Coordinates of C-alpha atoms in Angstrom, one line a residue:
Chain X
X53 CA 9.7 1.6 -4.3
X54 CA 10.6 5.2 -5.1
X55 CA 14.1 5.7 -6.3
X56 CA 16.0 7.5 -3.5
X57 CA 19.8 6.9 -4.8
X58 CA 20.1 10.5 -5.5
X59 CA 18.3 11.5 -2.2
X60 CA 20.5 13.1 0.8
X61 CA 19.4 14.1 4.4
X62 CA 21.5 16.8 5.9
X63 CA 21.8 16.0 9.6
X64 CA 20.3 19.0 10.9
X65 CA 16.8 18.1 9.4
X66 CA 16.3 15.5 12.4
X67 CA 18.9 17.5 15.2
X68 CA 16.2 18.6 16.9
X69 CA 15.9 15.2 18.7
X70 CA 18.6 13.6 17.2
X71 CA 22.6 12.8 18.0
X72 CA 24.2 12.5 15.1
X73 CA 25.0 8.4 15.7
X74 CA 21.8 8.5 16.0
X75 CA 20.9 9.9 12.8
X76 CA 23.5 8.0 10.6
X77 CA 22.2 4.9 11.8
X78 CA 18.3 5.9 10.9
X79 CA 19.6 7.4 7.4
X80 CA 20.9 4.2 6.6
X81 CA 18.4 1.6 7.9
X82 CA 16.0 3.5 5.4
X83 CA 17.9 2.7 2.4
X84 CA 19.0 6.4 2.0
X85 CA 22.5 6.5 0.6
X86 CA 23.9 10.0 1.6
X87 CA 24.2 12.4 4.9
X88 CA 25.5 16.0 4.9
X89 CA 26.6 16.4 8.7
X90 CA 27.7 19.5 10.5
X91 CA 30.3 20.1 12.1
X92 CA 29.0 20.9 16.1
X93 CA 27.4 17.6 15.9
X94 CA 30.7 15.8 14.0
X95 CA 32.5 17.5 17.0
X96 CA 30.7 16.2 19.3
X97 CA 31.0 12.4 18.0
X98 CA 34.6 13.0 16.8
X99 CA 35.7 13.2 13.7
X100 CA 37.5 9.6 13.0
X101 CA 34.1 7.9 14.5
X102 CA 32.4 10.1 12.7
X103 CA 34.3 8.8 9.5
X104 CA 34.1 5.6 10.6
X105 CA 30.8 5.2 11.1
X106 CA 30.3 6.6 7.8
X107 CA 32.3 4.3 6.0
X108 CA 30.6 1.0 7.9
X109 CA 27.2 2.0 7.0
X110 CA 28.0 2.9 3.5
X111 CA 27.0 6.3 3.7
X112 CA 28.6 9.0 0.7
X113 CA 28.5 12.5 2.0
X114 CA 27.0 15.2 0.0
X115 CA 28.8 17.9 1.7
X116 CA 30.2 19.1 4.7
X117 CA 28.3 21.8 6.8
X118 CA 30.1 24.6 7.0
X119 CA 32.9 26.5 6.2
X120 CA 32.3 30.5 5.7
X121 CA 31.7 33.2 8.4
X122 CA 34.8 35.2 6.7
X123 CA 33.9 38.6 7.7
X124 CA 36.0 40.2 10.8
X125 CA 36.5 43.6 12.3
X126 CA 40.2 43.4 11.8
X127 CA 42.5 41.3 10.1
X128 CA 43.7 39.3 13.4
X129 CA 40.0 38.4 12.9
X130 CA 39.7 37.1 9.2
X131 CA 42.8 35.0 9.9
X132 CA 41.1 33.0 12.7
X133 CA 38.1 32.8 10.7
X134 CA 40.5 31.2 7.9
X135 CA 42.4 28.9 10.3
X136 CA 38.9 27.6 11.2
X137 CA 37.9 27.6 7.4
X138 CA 41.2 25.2 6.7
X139 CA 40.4 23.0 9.6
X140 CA 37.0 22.5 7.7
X141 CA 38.7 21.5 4.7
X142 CA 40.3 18.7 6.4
X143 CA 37.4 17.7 8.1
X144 CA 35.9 17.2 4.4
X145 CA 39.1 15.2 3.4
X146 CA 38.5 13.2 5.8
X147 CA 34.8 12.5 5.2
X148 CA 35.2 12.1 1.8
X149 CA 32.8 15.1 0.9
X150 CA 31.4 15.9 -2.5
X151 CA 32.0 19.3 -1.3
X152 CA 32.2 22.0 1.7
X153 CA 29.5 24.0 1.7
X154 CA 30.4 27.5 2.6
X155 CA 27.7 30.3 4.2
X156 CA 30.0 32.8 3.9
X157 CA 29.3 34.5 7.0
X158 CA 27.2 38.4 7.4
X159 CA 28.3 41.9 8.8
X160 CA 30.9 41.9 11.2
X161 CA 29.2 42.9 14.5
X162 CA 28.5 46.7 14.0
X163 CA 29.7 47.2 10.5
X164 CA 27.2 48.4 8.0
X165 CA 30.3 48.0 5.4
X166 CA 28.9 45.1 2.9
X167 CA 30.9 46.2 0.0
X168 CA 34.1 45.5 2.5
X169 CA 32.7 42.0 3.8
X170 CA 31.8 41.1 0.3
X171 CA 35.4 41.5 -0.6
X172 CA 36.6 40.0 2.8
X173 CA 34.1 37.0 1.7
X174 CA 36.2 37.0 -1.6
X175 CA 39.7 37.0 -0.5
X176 CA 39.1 34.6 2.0
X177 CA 37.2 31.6 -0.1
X178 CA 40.4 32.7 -2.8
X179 CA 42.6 32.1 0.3
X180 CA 40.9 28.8 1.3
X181 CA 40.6 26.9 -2.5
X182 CA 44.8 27.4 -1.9
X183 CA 44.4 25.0 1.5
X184 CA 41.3 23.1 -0.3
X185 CA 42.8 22.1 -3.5
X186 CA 45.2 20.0 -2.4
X187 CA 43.2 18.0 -0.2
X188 CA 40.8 17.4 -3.0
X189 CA 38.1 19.0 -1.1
X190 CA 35.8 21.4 -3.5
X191 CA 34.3 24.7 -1.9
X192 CA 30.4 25.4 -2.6
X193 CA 29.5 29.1 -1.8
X194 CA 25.7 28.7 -0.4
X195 CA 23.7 32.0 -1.5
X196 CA 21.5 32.8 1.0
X197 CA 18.3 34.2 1.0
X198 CA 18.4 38.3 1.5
X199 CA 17.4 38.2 4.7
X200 CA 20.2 36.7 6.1
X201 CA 22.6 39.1 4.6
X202 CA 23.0 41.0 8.4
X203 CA 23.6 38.1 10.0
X204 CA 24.6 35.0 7.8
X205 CA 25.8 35.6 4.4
X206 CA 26.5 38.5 2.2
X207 CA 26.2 36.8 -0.6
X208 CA 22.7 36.8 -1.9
X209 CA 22.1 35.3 -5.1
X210 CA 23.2 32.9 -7.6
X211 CA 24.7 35.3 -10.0
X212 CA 26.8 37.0 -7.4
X213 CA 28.3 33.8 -6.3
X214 CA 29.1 32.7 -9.5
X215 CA 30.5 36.3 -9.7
X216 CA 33.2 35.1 -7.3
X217 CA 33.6 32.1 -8.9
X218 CA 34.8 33.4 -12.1
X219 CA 37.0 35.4 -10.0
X220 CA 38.5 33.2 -8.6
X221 CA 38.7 30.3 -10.7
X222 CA 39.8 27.3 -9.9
X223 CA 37.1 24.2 -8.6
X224 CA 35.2 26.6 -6.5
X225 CA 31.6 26.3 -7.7
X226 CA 27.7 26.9 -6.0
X227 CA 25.4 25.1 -3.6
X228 CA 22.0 25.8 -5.0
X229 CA 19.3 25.7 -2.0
X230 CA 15.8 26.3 -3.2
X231 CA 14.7 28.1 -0.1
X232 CA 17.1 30.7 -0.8
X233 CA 17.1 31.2 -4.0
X234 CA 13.5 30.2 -5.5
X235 CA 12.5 33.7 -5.5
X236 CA 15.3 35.0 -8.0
X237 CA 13.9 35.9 -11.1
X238 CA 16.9 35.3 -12.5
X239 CA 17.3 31.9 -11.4
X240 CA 16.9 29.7 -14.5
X241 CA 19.7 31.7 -16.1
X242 CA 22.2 31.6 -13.4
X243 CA 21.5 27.6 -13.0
X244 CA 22.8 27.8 -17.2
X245 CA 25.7 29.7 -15.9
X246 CA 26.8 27.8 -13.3
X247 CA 26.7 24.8 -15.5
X248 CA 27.0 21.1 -14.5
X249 CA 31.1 21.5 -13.6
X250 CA 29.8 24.3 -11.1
X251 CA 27.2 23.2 -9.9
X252 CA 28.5 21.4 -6.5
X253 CA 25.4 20.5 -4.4
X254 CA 21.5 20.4 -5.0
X255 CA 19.3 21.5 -1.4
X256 CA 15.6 20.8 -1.2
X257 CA 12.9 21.8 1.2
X258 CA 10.2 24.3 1.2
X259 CA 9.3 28.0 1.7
X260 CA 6.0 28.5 3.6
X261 CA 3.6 30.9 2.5
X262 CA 3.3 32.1 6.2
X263 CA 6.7 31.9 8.0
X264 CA 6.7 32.0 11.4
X265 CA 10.4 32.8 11.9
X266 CA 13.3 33.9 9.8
X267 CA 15.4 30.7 10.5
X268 CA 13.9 27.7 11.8
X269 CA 10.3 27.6 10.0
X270 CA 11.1 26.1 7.0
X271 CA 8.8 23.7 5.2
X272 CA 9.1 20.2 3.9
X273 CA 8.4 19.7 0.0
X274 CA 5.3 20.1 -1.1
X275 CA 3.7 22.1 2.4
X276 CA 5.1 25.4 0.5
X277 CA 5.0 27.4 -2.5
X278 CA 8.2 26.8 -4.3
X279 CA 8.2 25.0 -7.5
X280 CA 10.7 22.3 -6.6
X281 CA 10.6 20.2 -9.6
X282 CA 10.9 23.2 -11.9
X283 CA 14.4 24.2 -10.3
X284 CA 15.3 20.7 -10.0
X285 CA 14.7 20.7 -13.9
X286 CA 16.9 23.6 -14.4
X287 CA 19.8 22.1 -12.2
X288 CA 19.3 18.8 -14.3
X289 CA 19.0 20.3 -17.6
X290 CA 22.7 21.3 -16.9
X291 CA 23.6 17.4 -15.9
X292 CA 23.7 17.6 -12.4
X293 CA 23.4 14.4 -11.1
X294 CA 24.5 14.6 -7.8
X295 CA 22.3 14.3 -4.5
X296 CA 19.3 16.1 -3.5
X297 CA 19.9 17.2 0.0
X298 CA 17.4 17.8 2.4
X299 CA 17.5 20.3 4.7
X300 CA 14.9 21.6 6.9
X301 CA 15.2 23.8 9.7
X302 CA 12.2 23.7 11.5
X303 CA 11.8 23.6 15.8
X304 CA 7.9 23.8 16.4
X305 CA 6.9 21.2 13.9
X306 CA 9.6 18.6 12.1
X307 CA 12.3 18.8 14.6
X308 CA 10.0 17.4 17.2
X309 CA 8.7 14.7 15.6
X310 CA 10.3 11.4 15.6
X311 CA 12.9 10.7 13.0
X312 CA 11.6 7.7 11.5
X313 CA 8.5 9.8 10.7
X314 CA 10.6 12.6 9.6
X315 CA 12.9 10.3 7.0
X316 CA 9.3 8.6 5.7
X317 CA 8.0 11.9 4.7
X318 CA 11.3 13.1 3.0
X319 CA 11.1 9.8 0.8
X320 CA 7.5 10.1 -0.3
X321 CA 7.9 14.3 -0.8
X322 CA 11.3 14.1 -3.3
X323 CA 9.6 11.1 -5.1
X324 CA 6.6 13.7 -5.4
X325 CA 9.2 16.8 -6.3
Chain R
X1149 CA 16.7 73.1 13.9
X1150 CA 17.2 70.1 11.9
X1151 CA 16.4 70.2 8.1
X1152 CA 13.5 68.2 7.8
X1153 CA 12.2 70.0 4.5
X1154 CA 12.3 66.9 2.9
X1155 CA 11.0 64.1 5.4
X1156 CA 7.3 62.4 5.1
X1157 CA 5.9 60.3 7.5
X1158 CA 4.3 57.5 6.5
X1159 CA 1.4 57.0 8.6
X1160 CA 2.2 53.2 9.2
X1161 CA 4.5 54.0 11.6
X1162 CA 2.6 55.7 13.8
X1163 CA -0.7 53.3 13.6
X1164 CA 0.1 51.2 16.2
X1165 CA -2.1 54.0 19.0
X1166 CA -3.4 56.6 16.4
X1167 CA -6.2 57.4 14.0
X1168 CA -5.1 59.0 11.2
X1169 CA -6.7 62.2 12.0
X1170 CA -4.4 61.7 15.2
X1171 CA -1.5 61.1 13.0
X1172 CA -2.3 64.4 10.4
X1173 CA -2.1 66.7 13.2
X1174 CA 1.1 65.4 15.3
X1175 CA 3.0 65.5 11.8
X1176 CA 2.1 69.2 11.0
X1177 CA 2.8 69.9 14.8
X1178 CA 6.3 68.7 14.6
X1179 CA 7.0 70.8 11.7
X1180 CA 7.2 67.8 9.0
X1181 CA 6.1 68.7 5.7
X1182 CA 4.9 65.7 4.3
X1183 CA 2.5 62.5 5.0
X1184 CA 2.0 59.2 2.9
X1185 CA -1.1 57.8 4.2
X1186 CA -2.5 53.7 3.8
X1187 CA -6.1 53.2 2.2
X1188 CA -7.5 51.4 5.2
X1189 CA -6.7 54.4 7.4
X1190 CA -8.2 56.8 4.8
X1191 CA -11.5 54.8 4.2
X1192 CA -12.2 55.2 8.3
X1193 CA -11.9 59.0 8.0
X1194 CA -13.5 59.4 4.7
X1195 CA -11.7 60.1 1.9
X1196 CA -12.9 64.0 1.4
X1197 CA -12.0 64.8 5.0
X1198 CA -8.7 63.2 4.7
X1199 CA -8.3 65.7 1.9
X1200 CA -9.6 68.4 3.6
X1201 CA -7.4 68.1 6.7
X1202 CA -4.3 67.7 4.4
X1203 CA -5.7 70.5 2.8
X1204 CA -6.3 72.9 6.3
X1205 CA -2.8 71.5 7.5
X1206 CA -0.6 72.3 4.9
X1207 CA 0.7 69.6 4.5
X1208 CA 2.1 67.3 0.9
X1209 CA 1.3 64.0 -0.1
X1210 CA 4.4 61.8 -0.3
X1211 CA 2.9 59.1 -1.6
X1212 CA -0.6 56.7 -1.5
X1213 CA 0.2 53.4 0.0
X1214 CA -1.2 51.2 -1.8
X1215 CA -2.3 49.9 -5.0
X1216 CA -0.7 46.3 -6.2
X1217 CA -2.2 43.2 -5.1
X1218 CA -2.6 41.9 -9.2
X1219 CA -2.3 38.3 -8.6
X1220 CA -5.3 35.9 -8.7
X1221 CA -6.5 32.4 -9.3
X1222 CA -8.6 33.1 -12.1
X1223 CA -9.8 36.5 -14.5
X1224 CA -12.7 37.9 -12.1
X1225 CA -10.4 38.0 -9.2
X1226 CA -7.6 39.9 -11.4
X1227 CA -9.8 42.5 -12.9
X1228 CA -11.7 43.1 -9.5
X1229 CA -7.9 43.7 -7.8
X1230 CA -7.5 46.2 -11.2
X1231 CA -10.8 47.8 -10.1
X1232 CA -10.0 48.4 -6.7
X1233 CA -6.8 50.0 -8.3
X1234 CA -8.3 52.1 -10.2
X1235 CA -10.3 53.3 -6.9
X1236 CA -6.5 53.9 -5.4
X1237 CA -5.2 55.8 -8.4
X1238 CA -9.1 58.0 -8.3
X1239 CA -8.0 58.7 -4.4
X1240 CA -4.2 59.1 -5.1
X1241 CA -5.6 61.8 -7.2
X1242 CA -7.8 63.3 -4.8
X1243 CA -5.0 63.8 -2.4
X1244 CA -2.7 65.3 -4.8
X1245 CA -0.2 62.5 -4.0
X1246 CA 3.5 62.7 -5.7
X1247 CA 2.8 58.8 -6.4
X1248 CA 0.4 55.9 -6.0
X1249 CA 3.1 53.0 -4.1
X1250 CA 2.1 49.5 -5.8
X1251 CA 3.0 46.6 -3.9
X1252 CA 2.4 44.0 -6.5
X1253 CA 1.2 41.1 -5.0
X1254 CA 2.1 37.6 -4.1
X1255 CA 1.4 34.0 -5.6
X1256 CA -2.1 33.7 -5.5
X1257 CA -3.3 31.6 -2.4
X1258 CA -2.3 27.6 -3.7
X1259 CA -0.3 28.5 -6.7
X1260 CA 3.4 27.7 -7.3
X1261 CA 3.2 29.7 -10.8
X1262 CA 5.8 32.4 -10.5
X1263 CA 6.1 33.5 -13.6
X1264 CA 2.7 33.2 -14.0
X1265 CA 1.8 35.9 -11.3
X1266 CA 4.7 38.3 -12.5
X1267 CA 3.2 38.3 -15.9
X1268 CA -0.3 39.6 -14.4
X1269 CA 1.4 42.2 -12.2
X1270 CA 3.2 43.5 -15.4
X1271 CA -0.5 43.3 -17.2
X1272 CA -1.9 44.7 -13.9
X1273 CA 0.0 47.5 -14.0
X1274 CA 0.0 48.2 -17.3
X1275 CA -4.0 48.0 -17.5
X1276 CA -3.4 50.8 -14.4
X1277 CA -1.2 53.3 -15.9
X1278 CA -3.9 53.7 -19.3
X1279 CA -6.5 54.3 -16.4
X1280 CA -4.2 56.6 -13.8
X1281 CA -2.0 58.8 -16.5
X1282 CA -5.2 60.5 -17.8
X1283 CA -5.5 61.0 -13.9
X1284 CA -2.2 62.7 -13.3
X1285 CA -1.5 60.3 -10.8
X1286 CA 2.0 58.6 -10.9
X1287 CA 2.4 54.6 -10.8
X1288 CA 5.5 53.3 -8.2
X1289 CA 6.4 50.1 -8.2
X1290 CA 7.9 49.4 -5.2
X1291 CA 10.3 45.9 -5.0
X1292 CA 9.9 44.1 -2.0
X1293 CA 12.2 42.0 -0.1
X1294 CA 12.3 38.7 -1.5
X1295 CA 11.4 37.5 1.9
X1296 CA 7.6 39.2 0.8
X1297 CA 7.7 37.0 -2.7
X1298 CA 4.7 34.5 -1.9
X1299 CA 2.5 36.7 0.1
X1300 CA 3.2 40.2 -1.0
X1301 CA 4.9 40.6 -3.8
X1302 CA 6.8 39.2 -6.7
X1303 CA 8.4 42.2 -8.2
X1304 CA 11.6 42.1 -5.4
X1305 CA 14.6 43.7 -6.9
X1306 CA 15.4 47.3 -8.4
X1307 CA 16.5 45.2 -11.7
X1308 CA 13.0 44.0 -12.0
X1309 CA 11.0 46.6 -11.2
X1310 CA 12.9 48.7 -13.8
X1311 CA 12.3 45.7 -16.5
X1312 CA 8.6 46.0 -16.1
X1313 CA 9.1 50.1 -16.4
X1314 CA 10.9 49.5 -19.6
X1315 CA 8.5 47.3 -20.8
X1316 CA 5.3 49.3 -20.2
X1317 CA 6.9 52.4 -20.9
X1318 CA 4.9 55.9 -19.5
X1319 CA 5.4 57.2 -16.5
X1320 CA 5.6 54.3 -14.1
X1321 CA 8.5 54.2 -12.1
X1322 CA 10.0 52.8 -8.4
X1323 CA 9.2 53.4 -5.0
X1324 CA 13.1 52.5 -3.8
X1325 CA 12.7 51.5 -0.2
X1326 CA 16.3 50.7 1.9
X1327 CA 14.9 48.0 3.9
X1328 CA 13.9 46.2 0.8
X1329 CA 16.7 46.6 -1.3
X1330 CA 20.0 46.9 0.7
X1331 CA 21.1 44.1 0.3
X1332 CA 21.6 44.1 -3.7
X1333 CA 25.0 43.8 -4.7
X1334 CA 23.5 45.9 -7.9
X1335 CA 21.5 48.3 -6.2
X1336 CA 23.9 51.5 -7.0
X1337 CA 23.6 50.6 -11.0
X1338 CA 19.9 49.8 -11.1
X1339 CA 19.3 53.2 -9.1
X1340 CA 21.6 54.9 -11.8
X1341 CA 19.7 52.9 -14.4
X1342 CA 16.2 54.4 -12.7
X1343 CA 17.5 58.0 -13.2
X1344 CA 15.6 60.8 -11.4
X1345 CA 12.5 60.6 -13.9
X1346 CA 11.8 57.0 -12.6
X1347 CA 12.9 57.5 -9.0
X1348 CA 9.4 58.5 -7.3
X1349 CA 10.2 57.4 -3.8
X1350 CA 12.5 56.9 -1.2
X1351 CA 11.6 54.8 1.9
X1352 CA 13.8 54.9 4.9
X1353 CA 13.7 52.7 8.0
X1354 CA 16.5 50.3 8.9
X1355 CA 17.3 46.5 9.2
X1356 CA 17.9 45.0 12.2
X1357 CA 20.4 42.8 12.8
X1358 CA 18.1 40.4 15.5
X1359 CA 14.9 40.6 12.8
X1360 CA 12.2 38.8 15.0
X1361 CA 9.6 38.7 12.8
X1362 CA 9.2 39.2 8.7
X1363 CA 6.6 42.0 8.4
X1364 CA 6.9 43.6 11.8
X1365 CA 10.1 44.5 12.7
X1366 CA 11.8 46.9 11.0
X1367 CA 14.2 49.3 13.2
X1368 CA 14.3 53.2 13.3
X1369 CA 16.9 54.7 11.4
X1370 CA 20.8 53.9 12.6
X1371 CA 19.7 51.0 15.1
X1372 CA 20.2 48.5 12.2
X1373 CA 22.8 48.0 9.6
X1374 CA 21.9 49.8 6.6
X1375 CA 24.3 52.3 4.9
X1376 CA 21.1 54.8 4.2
X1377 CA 23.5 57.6 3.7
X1378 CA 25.2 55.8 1.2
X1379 CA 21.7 54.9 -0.7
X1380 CA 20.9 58.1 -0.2
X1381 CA 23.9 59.6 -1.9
X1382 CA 23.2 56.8 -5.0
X1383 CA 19.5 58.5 -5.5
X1384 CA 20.8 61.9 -4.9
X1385 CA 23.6 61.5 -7.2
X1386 CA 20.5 60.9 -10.1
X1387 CA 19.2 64.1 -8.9
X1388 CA 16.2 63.1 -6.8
X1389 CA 15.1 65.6 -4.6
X1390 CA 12.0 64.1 -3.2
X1391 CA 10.8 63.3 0.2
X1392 CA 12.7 60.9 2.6
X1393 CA 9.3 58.8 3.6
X1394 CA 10.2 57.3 7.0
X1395 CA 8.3 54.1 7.5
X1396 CA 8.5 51.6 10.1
X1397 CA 6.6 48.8 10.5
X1398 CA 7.7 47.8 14.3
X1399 CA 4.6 45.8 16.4
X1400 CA 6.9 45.7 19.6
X1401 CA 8.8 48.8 19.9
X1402 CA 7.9 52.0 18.1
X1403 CA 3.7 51.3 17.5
X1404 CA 3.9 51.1 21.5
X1405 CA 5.2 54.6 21.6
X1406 CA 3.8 57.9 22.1
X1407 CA 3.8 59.8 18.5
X1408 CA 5.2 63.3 20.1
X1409 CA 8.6 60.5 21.0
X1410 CA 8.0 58.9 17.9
X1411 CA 8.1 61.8 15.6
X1412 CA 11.0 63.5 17.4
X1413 CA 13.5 60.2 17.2
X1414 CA 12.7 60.3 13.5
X1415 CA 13.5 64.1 12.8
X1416 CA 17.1 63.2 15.1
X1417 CA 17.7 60.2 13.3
X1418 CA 16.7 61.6 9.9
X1419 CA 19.3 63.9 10.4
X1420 CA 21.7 61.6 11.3
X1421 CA 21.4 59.5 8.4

């Protein structure tokens, strides 16, 4: 049997089919111990079933998906993007989440001022680790790949998260996806940096040497060219031991397949990563 | 009458409906001073006769796009990518070009060896600059988006490009294209760090926020979200006074144009930016 106590699924790996009921209950019945769920689906099932449902199959969540999306064209904007930010806290409280995972949002519509969203991004995670504390809810700023910088998340790399970080202080720490950040020649030394107390979630899956589409054509481990057991290395060399979360975007090929398929494959690739 | 002193046209953009011979004459109709032509393009009209119609038109060479493509699976296939280098700095040379634009290659087909293929493009173009210097012709290594790093390249930041510069030493410098590198929190320091004796290019086109596809995409000038006056003023502010090399790689909107409406957007929008 492969070891899969340190293996997560984050729900929107199998949401192409999938309700999320659906996909707790298939998460558990293969012996995987952890879920990351988003928040449209959690919506959608409610929040206390949600929690409950959690708690009966005795499922640990990695983290919550996702706080962020800080940028606005005014300030009447940031503050509703906060207000939402708060409510995501709680949401994590409630779950009992390792941590919230933020994608801290792009340009505001029309703005070719990244310098002023960066700092937007800044002053709003600052704002939110006030409301998260508290709650005992931990914020992990996702860097994203470059090429969602327009439209996703301004920040980039692993160094420039843990930029804000040291900022800000405090339990804020990274979520380190290999798809985004496998490229990143700098990548090994920023992993050091971060450091096992910063270091708040570990995502898996796989880049594809031919990419179809800039958001929902990622690959499962081992079908693409990243190096998954060298980061995975890194992040352990630093004494992470927390989950391995998989999450895979992908419409025209794992998100139409059937889940018990999908979960199979996800157990025999991290055993092989 | 717009100052278009400094704008090239890189003949990519226009490929889409045109031969090159085509594309020569429609850029020294419209008054544009400068062309950087691709290999392929050059090898259908014949090298000499490319030269000679540069020649007979008056026009300069921005730039020879490309060398680069180090990476292979074993040492034949990396010193017959050199060779076929050394053939692009021998034409880069015949056409008098300001720079021979490297774009350094992926991970070779099957490999997950990053490092691996970075250390042969830094050997790669080492091995290059003994053979082009004698040659006159300038090497510019041009970082691509990290989105490019398994299939075209694995040099994809400013910082890293410079590294290998340091490193090698000579002449070699950077090809610094906006779409590429506008999203770099450390852009404005590593193009201060490149100085004008390293800066040998400057790419325009612009990002769009809706990318729909990774190589094919890219939006004229102002229809996207990049700052380029702002990038501009960072490699002006080093004292480059080079071309502005307008190249847009767009399979669905501006290759389906006619070049007369082509060229004239980009002398507008050149302007404008």
């Amino acid at each position: 049997m492969p070891d899969i106590s340190q293996l997560s699924i984050n729900t929107a790996t199998v949401r192409g089919r999938y309700r999320l009921d659906e996909i707790l209950a298939a998460v558990a019945r293969h012996g995987i111990p952890a879920v990351s769920p988003w928040r449209d689906q959690i919506a959608e099932l409610g929040l206390a079933e949600t929690a409950r449902r959690i708690r009966d199959l005795g499922l640990k969540v990695s983290g919550l998906c996702r706080g962020g999306m800080f940028p606005a064209n005014d300030r009447g904007g940031f503050e509703s993007n906060l207000d939402d930010n708060r409510r995501a806290a709680d949401e994590a409280a409630e779950l009992n989440a390792d941590c919230l995972v933020l994608v801290v949002g792009g340009l505001p519509e029309g703005s070719k001022d990244l310098a002023g969203a960066r700092s937007q991004v800044r002053d709003g995670i600052a704002a939110l680790q006030d409301y998260a504390t508290p709650l005992g809810v931990k914020l992990a700023i996702e860097p994203l790949h470059p090429m969602y910088c327009a439209d996703r998340a301004v920040v980039n790399t692993m160094a420039q998260a843990l930029d804000i970080c040291d900022e800000i202080g405090g339990e804020v720490g990274v979520a380190c996806d290999v798809y985004h950040v496998w490229w990143d020649p700098d990548l090994e030394r920023q992993i050091a940096r971060a450091g096992k107390a910063r270091l708040h979630a570990f995502h898996i899956c796989d880049w594809l040497r031919v990419t179809k589409d800039l958001l929902l054509d990622r690959g499962m481990m081992g079908d693409g060219v990243i190096d998954i057991a060298q980061v995975r290395g890194w992040v352990e060399a630093q004494g992470y031991d927390g989950f391995h979360e998989c999450e895979i975007f992908s419409a025209q090929d794992w998100w139409t397949r059937d889940i018990d398929e999908v979960l199979k494959t996800v157990i025999e690739r991290h055993r092989a990563c």
